[in-house]
Amino acid sequence: MFTGIVEELGEIVAVERLSDASRLTIRGELVTSDAGHGDSIAVNGVCLTVVDVADGGSFTVDVMGETLKRSSIDGLGPGSAVNLERAAAVNSRLGGHIVQGHVDGTGTVLARTPERNWEMVRISLPDAIAKYVVEKGSITVDGISLTVSALGRADTPAADGTHEWFEVSLIPTTLKLTTLGTTTVGSRVNLEVDVIAKYVERLQQRG
């Protein structure tokens, strides 16, 4: 489990493409300071298992075909910046919200609107998960716990075929310390909705 509070901005060092998977080597000195084989680290919001930790603050993970299909991980290459977070400790404060590291879908950055002390970012929302997102609720974007500031539906679909969209307002710290500070319009981002909403829906269906 994670909290969506990014600990470190890491970098993809190498990508090995396999027939139905990829092996990534990622530099992250903070998250590797106490990491070992089998530990979980969220990479852009995707929970991945550490295969190896090397000198110099890098670690290696295997990414299966299903994860590549459902996330934006397949678009990463050497030099790509990534958001990194170690699994939450039981005795730590829950600064964000409950994040599983299980991507529900991907969205596309539709617009960025800079303000004096913050920036508003609009992101497309796949129809399949739109029902789980509410204004002032929590959503995870590339592993970052954020509050939904607005929701809407466009008459014409975005380039990725979606009609729904949501907006988040980013403070200077988020812009400086995460990938969302430089993510451009048109980029794909990983989305994870609040798992509690999915549990509630399931209970209602079973009731």
CSV table of C-alpha atoms in Angstrom, one decimal, residues 7-171:
chain,number,residue,atom,x,y,z
A,7,GLU,CA,9.3,10.6,-2.2
A,8,GLU,CA,11.7,11.1,-5.0
A,9,LEU,CA,11.9,12.1,-8.7
A,10,GLY,CA,13.8,9.2,-10.3
A,11,GLU,CA,15.1,8.5,-13.8
A,12,ILE,CA,14.9,5.5,-16.1
A,13,VAL,CA,18.4,4.3,-16.7
A,14,ALA,CA,17.8,1.4,-19.1
A,15,VAL,CA,14.9,-0.5,-20.7
A,16,GLU,CA,15.2,-4.1,-21.8
A,17,ARG,CA,12.3,-5.1,-24.1
A,18,LEU,CA,11.3,-8.7,-23.9
A,19,SER,CA,8.7,-10.6,-25.9
A,20,ASP,CA,5.9,-10.1,-23.5
A,21,ALA,CA,7.4,-7.9,-20.8
A,22,SER,CA,10.0,-5.2,-20.0
A,23,ARG,CA,12.8,-4.9,-17.5
A,24,LEU,CA,13.5,-1.4,-16.2
A,25,THR,CA,16.5,-0.1,-14.4
A,26,ILE,CA,15.6,3.0,-12.4
A,27,ARG,CA,17.9,5.5,-10.5
A,28,GLY,CA,16.5,6.5,-7.2
A,29,GLU,CA,19.0,7.0,-4.4
A,30,LEU,CA,16.4,7.7,-1.7
A,31,VAL,CA,14.0,4.8,-2.4
A,32,THR,CA,17.0,2.3,-2.7
A,33,SER,CA,18.6,3.4,0.6
A,34,ASP,CA,16.7,0.6,2.4
A,35,ALA,CA,15.3,-1.4,-0.5
A,36,GLY,CA,15.9,-5.1,-1.1
A,37,HIS,CA,14.8,-7.9,-3.4
A,38,GLY,CA,11.1,-8.4,-3.3
A,39,ASP,CA,10.2,-4.9,-1.9
A,40,SER,CA,7.5,-2.8,-3.5
A,41,ILE,CA,8.1,0.6,-5.1
A,42,ALA,CA,5.5,2.6,-6.9
A,43,VAL,CA,6.8,3.9,-10.3
A,44,ASN,CA,4.5,6.6,-11.7
A,45,GLY,CA,1.8,5.0,-9.6
A,46,VAL,CA,2.4,1.4,-10.6
A,47,CYS,CA,3.3,-1.0,-7.9
A,48,LEU,CA,6.4,-2.9,-9.0
A,49,THR,CA,8.6,-5.5,-7.3
A,50,VAL,CA,12.3,-4.9,-6.9
A,51,VAL,CA,14.3,-7.6,-8.6
A,52,ASP,CA,17.8,-6.2,-7.9
A,53,VAL,CA,19.4,-3.2,-6.2
A,54,ALA,CA,22.7,-2.0,-7.6
A,55,ASP,CA,25.5,0.2,-6.3
A,56,GLY,CA,24.9,3.9,-7.2
A,57,GLY,CA,21.3,4.0,-6.1
A,58,SER,CA,19.5,2.1,-8.9
A,59,PHE,CA,17.1,-0.8,-8.9
A,60,THR,CA,15.6,-3.2,-11.4
A,61,VAL,CA,12.0,-4.2,-11.9
A,62,ASP,CA,10.2,-6.6,-14.3
A,63,VAL,CA,7.0,-5.2,-15.9
A,64,MET,CA,4.6,-7.8,-17.2
A,65,GLY,CA,2.6,-7.4,-20.5
A,66,GLU,CA,-0.7,-6.8,-18.6
A,67,THR,CA,0.9,-3.8,-16.8
A,68,LEU,CA,2.4,-2.4,-20.0
A,69,LYS,CA,-1.1,-2.7,-21.6
A,70,ARG,CA,-2.9,-0.9,-18.8
A,71,SER,CA,-0.5,1.8,-17.9
A,72,SER,CA,1.8,4.4,-19.5
A,73,ILE,CA,4.9,2.5,-18.4
A,74,ASP,CA,5.4,1.2,-22.0
A,75,GLY,CA,6.1,4.8,-23.1
A,76,LEU,CA,9.1,5.2,-20.8
A,77,GLY,CA,12.6,5.2,-22.1
A,78,PRO,CA,16.1,6.0,-20.8
A,79,GLY,CA,16.2,9.5,-19.4
A,80,SER,CA,12.4,9.6,-18.6
A,81,ALA,CA,11.7,11.1,-15.2
A,82,VAL,CA,9.4,9.0,-12.9
A,83,ASN,CA,7.7,9.5,-9.6
A,84,LEU,CA,8.9,7.1,-6.9
A,85,GLU,CA,7.4,6.0,-3.6
A,86,ARG,CA,8.3,3.2,-1.2
A,87,ALA,CA,5.5,1.1,0.3
A,88,ALA,CA,4.0,2.8,3.4
A,89,ALA,CA,5.2,1.8,6.8
A,90,VAL,CA,2.5,0.7,9.3
A,91,ASN,CA,3.6,3.4,11.8
A,92,SER,CA,3.8,6.3,9.2
A,93,ARG,CA,1.3,9.1,8.8
A,94,LEU,CA,-1.2,8.7,5.9
A,95,GLY,CA,-0.4,12.0,4.2
A,96,GLY,CA,-2.3,11.4,1.0
A,97,HIS,CA,-4.9,8.6,0.7
A,98,ILE,CA,-5.0,4.8,0.4
A,99,VAL,CA,-3.2,4.0,-2.9
A,100,GLN,CA,-2.8,0.4,-4.1
A,101,GLY,CA,-0.5,1.0,-7.0
A,102,HIS,CA,-3.0,-0.8,-9.3
A,103,VAL,CA,-3.7,1.4,-12.3
A,104,ASP,CA,-7.4,1.6,-13.3
A,105,GLY,CA,-6.7,3.3,-16.6
A,106,THR,CA,-4.8,6.1,-18.3
A,107,GLY,CA,-5.9,9.6,-19.1
A,108,THR,CA,-4.5,12.3,-21.4
A,109,VAL,CA,-3.4,15.8,-20.3
A,110,LEU,CA,-5.8,18.1,-22.1
A,111,ALA,CA,-4.8,21.5,-20.8
A,112,ARG,CA,-2.6,23.3,-18.4
A,113,THR,CA,-3.6,26.7,-17.1
A,114,PRO,CA,-0.9,28.6,-15.0
A,115,GLU,CA,-2.1,30.9,-12.3
A,116,ARG,CA,0.0,33.2,-10.0
A,117,ASN,CA,0.8,30.6,-7.4
A,118,TRP,CA,-0.5,27.3,-8.7
A,119,GLU,CA,-1.5,25.6,-12.0
A,120,MET,CA,-4.7,23.9,-13.1
A,121,VAL,CA,-4.3,20.7,-15.1
A,122,ARG,CA,-7.2,19.1,-17.0
A,123,ILE,CA,-7.0,15.4,-17.7
A,124,SER,CA,-9.3,13.1,-19.7
A,125,LEU,CA,-11.2,10.5,-17.7
A,126,PRO,CA,-12.0,7.0,-19.2
A,127,ASP,CA,-15.8,6.4,-19.1
A,128,ALA,CA,-15.2,3.1,-17.3
A,129,ILE,CA,-13.9,4.7,-14.2
A,130,ALA,CA,-15.6,8.1,-14.3
A,131,LYS,CA,-18.3,7.0,-11.9
A,132,TYR,CA,-15.8,6.5,-9.2
A,133,VAL,CA,-14.5,10.1,-9.3
A,134,VAL,CA,-16.2,12.9,-7.4
A,135,GLU,CA,-15.4,16.6,-6.9
A,136,LYS,CA,-13.3,17.2,-3.8
A,137,GLY,CA,-12.5,13.4,-3.8
A,138,SER,CA,-9.1,11.8,-4.1
A,139,ILE,CA,-7.5,10.5,-7.3
A,140,THR,CA,-4.0,9.3,-8.0
A,141,VAL,CA,-2.2,10.7,-11.1
A,142,ASP,CA,1.1,9.0,-12.0
A,143,GLY,CA,1.4,8.0,-8.3
A,144,ILE,CA,0.5,11.5,-6.9
A,145,SER,CA,-2.4,11.8,-4.5
A,146,LEU,CA,-4.5,14.7,-5.7
A,147,THR,CA,-7.8,16.3,-4.9
A,148,VAL,CA,-10.3,16.6,-7.8
A,149,SER,CA,-11.2,20.3,-8.1
A,150,ALA,CA,-13.6,20.0,-11.0
A,151,LEU,CA,-15.4,17.5,-13.2
A,152,GLY,CA,-17.0,17.9,-16.6
A,153,ARG,CA,-18.1,16.2,-19.9
A,154,ALA,CA,-17.2,17.5,-23.3
A,155,ASP,CA,-19.7,17.3,-26.2
A,156,THR,CA,-17.0,16.0,-28.6
A,157,PRO,CA,-14.5,13.3,-27.5
A,158,ALA,CA,-10.9,14.0,-26.9
A,159,ALA,CA,-8.2,12.5,-29.0
A,160,ASP,CA,-8.2,9.4,-26.8
A,161,GLY,CA,-12.0,8.9,-27.4
A,162,THR,CA,-13.1,10.0,-23.9
A,163,HIS,CA,-15.8,12.6,-23.1
A,164,GLU,CA,-15.3,12.9,-19.3
A,165,TRP,CA,-12.6,15.1,-17.8
A,166,PHE,CA,-11.4,16.2,-14.4
A,167,GLU,CA,-9.2,19.0,-13.1
A,168,VAL,CA,-6.6,19.1,-10.4
A,169,SER,CA,-4.9,22.2,-9.0
A,170,LEU,CA,-1.1,21.8,-8.4
A,171,ILE,CA,0.8,23.7,-5.8
